[in-house]
mmCIF file of C-alpha atoms in Angstrom:
data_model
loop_
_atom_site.group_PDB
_atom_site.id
_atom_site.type_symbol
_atom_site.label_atom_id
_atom_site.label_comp_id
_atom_site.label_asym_id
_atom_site.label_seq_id
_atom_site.Cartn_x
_atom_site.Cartn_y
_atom_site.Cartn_z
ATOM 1 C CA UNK W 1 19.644 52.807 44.186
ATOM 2 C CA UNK W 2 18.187 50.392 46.768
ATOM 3 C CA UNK W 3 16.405 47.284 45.463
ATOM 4 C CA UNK W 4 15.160 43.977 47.351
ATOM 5 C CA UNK W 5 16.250 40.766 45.368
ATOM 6 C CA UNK W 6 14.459 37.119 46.432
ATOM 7 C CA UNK W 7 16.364 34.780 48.036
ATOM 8 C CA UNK W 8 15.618 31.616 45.815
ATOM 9 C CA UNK W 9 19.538 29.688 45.355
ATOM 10 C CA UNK W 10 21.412 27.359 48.248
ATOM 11 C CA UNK W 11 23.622 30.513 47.323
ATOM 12 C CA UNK W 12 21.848 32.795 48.448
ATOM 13 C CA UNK W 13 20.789 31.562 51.536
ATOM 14 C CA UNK W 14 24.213 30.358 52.635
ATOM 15 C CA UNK W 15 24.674 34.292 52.034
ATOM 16 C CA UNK W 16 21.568 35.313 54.051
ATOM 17 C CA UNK W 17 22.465 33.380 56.896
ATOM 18 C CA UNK W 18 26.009 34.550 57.144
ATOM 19 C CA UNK W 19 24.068 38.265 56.977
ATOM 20 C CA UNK W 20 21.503 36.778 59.337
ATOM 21 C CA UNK W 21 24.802 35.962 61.786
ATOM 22 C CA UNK W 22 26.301 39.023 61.749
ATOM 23 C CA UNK W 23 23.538 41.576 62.146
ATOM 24 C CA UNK W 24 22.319 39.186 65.165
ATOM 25 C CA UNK W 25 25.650 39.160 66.773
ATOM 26 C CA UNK W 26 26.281 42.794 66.247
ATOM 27 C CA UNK W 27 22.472 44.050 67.182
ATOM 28 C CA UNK W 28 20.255 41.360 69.437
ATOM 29 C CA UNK W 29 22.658 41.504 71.895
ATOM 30 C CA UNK W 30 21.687 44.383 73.285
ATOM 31 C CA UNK W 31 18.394 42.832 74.679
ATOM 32 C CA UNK W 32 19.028 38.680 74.892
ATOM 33 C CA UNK W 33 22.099 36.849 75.511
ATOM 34 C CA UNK W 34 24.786 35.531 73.046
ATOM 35 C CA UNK W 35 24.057 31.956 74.150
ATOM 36 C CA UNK W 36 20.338 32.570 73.133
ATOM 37 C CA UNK W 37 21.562 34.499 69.508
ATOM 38 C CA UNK W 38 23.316 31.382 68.940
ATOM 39 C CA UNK W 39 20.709 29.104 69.654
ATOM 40 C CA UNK W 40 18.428 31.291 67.909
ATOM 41 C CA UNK W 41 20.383 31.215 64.692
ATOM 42 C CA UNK W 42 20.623 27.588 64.694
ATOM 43 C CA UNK W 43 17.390 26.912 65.007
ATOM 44 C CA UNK W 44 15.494 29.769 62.824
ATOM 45 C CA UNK W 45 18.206 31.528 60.556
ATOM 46 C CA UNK W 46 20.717 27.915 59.426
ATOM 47 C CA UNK W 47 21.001 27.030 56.047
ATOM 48 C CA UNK W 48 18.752 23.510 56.434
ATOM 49 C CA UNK W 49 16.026 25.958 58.454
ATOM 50 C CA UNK W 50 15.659 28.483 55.821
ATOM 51 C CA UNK W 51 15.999 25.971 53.113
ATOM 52 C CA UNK W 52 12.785 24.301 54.544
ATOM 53 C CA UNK W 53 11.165 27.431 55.149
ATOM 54 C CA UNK W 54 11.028 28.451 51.784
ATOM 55 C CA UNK W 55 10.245 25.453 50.639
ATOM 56 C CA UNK W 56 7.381 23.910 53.094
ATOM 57 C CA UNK W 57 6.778 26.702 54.596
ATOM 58 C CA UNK W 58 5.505 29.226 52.541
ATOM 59 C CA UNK W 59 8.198 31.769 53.298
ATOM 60 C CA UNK W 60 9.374 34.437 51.155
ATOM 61 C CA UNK W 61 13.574 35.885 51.850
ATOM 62 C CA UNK W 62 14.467 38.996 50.235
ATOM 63 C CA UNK W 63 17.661 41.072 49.973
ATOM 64 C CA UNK W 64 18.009 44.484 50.374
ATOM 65 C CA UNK W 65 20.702 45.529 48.012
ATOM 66 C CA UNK W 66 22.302 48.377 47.229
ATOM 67 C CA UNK W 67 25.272 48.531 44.708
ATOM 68 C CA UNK W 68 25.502 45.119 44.564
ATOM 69 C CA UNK W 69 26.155 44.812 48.479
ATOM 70 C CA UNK W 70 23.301 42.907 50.339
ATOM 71 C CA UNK W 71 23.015 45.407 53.521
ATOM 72 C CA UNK W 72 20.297 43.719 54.713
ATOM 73 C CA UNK W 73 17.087 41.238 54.418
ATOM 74 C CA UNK W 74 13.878 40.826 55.285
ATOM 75 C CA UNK W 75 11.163 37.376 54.912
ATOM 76 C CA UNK W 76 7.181 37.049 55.016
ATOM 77 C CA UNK W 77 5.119 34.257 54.933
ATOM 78 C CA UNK W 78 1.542 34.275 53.516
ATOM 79 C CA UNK W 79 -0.684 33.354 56.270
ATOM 80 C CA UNK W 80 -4.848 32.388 56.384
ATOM 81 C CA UNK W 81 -5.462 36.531 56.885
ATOM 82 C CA UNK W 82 -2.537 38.361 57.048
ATOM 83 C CA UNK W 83 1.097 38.518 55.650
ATOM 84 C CA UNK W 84 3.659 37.805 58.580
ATOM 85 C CA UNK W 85 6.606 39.897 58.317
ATOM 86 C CA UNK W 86 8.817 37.692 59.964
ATOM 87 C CA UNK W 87 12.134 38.640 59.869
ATOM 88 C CA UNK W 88 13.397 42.203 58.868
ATOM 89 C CA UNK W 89 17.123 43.234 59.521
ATOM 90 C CA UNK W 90 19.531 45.485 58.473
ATOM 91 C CA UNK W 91 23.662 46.211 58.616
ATOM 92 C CA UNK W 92 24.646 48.602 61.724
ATOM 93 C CA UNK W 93 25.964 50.981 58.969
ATOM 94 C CA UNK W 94 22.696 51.515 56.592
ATOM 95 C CA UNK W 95 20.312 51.360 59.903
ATOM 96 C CA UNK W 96 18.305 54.797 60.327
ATOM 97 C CA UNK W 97 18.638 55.878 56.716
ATOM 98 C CA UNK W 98 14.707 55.079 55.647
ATOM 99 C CA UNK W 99 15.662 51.342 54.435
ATOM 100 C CA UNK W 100 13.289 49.665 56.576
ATOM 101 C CA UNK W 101 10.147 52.581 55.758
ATOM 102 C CA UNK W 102 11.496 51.970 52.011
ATOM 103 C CA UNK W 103 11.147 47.861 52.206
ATOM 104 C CA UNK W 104 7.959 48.326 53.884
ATOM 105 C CA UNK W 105 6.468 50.678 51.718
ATOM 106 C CA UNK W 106 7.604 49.262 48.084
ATOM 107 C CA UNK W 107 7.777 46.030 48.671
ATOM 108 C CA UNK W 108 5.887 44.302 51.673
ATOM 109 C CA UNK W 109 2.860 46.516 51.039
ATOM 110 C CA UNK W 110 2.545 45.476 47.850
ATOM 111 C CA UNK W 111 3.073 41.743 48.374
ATOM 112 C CA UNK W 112 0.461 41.530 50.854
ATOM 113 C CA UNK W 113 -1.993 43.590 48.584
ATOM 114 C CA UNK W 114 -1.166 41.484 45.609
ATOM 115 C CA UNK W 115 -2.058 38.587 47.774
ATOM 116 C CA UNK W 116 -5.003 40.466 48.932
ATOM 117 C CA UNK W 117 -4.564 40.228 52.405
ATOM 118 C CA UNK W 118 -5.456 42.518 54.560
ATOM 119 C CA UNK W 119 -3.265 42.861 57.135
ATOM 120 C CA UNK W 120 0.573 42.754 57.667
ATOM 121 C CA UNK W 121 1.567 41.285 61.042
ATOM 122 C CA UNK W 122 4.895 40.904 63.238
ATOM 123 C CA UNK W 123 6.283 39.245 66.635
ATOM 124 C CA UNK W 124 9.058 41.791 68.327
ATOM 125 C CA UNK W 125 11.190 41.531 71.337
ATOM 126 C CA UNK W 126 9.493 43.390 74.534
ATOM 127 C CA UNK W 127 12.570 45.142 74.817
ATOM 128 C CA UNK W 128 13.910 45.322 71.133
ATOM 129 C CA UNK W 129 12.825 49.118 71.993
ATOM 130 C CA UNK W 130 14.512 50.612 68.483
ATOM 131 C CA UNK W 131 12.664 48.402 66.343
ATOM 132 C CA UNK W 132 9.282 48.834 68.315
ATOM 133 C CA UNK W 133 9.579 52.915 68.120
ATOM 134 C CA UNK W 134 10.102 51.878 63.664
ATOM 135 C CA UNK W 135 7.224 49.843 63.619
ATOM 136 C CA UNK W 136 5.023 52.274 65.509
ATOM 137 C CA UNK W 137 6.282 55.289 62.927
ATOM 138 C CA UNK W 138 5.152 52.764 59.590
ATOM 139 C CA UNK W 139 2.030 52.794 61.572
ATOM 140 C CA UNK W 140 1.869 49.251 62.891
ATOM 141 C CA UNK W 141 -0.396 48.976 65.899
ATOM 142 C CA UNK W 142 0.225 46.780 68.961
ATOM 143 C CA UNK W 143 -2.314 43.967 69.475
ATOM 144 C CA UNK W 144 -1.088 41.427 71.799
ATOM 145 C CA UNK W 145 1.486 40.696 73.991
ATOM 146 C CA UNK W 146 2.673 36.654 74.271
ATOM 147 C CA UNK W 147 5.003 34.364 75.148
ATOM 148 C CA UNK W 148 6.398 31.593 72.836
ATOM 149 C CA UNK W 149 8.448 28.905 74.537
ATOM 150 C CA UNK W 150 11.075 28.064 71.789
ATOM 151 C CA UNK W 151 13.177 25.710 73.364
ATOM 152 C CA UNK W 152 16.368 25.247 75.398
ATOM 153 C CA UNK W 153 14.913 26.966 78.182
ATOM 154 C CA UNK W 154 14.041 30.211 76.023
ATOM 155 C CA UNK W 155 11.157 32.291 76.115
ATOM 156 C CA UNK W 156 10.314 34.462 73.446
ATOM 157 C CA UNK W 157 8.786 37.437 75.063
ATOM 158 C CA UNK W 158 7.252 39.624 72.569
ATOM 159 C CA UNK W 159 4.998 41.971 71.368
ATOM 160 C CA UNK W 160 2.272 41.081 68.518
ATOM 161 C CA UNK W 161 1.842 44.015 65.755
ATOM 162 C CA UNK W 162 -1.004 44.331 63.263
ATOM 163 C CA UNK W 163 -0.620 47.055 60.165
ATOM 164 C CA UNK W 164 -4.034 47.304 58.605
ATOM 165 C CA UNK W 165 -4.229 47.966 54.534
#
């Protein structure tokens, strides 16, 4: 039985962002260097960084957790009009098996409608072509395309998604 567990202890997120390291390494790579995944894990996915997140920011981590094993994790942040799915990532091994749809479905749906916002939004990688073709099936529509300068030379070049409730 799949479950998603907040991420609230230093724990926890020293956990996450070991998680965070290894699903980067293993999947981003096909679409950005390993000198950006590094810097990009410094700067958004460290210990201090999510500590600070969740704590100034308004951000929400979650495990996804089955048996006991974290496989995965996704985090939101409230926002003026819309819940920002942030981050959402899962283990090579559990990818493709209705995890993400699952997540989605019974838990960031309800968070935003609890909130009552009414509209779930997310930044992804031009060329991140896998996780576009998910978002499109959970019915996610593309709204915008942008760049975001993030430092070190980096350019963030993504699409902007908007799911409706």
């Amino acid at each position: 039985m799949f479950d998603w567990v907040r991420v609230e202890t230093d724990e926890q997120i020293k956990e996450l962002c070991a998680l965070a390291k290894e699903i980067w390494n293993e999947y981003s790579i096909c679409f950005i260097s390993q000198e950006q995944i590094d810097y990009m894990l410094e700067k958004f996915q460290s210990e201090s960084v999510v500590k600070d997140q969740i704590k100034f920011q308004r951000y929400q981590y979650y495990f996804l957790e089955e048996d006991g094993e974290n496989f995965g994790y996704f985090a939101i942040q409230r926002q003026k009009d819309n819940l920002f799915l942030s981050k959402i990532y899962i283990k090579k091994e559990f990818r493709g098996k209705g995890y993400a749809r699952k997540a989605f479905v019974n838990a960031i749906i309800p968070i935003a409608r609890e909130l009552e916002l009414p509209a779930i939004t997310l930044t992804v990688n031009k060329y991140n072509f896998a996780s576009i073709m998910v978002y499109e099936k959970l019915g996610f529509d593309r709204v915008e395309s942008k760049e975001f300068d993030i430092g070190n030379g980096y350019i963030m070049d993504d699409y902007i998604y908007k799911y409706t409730i």
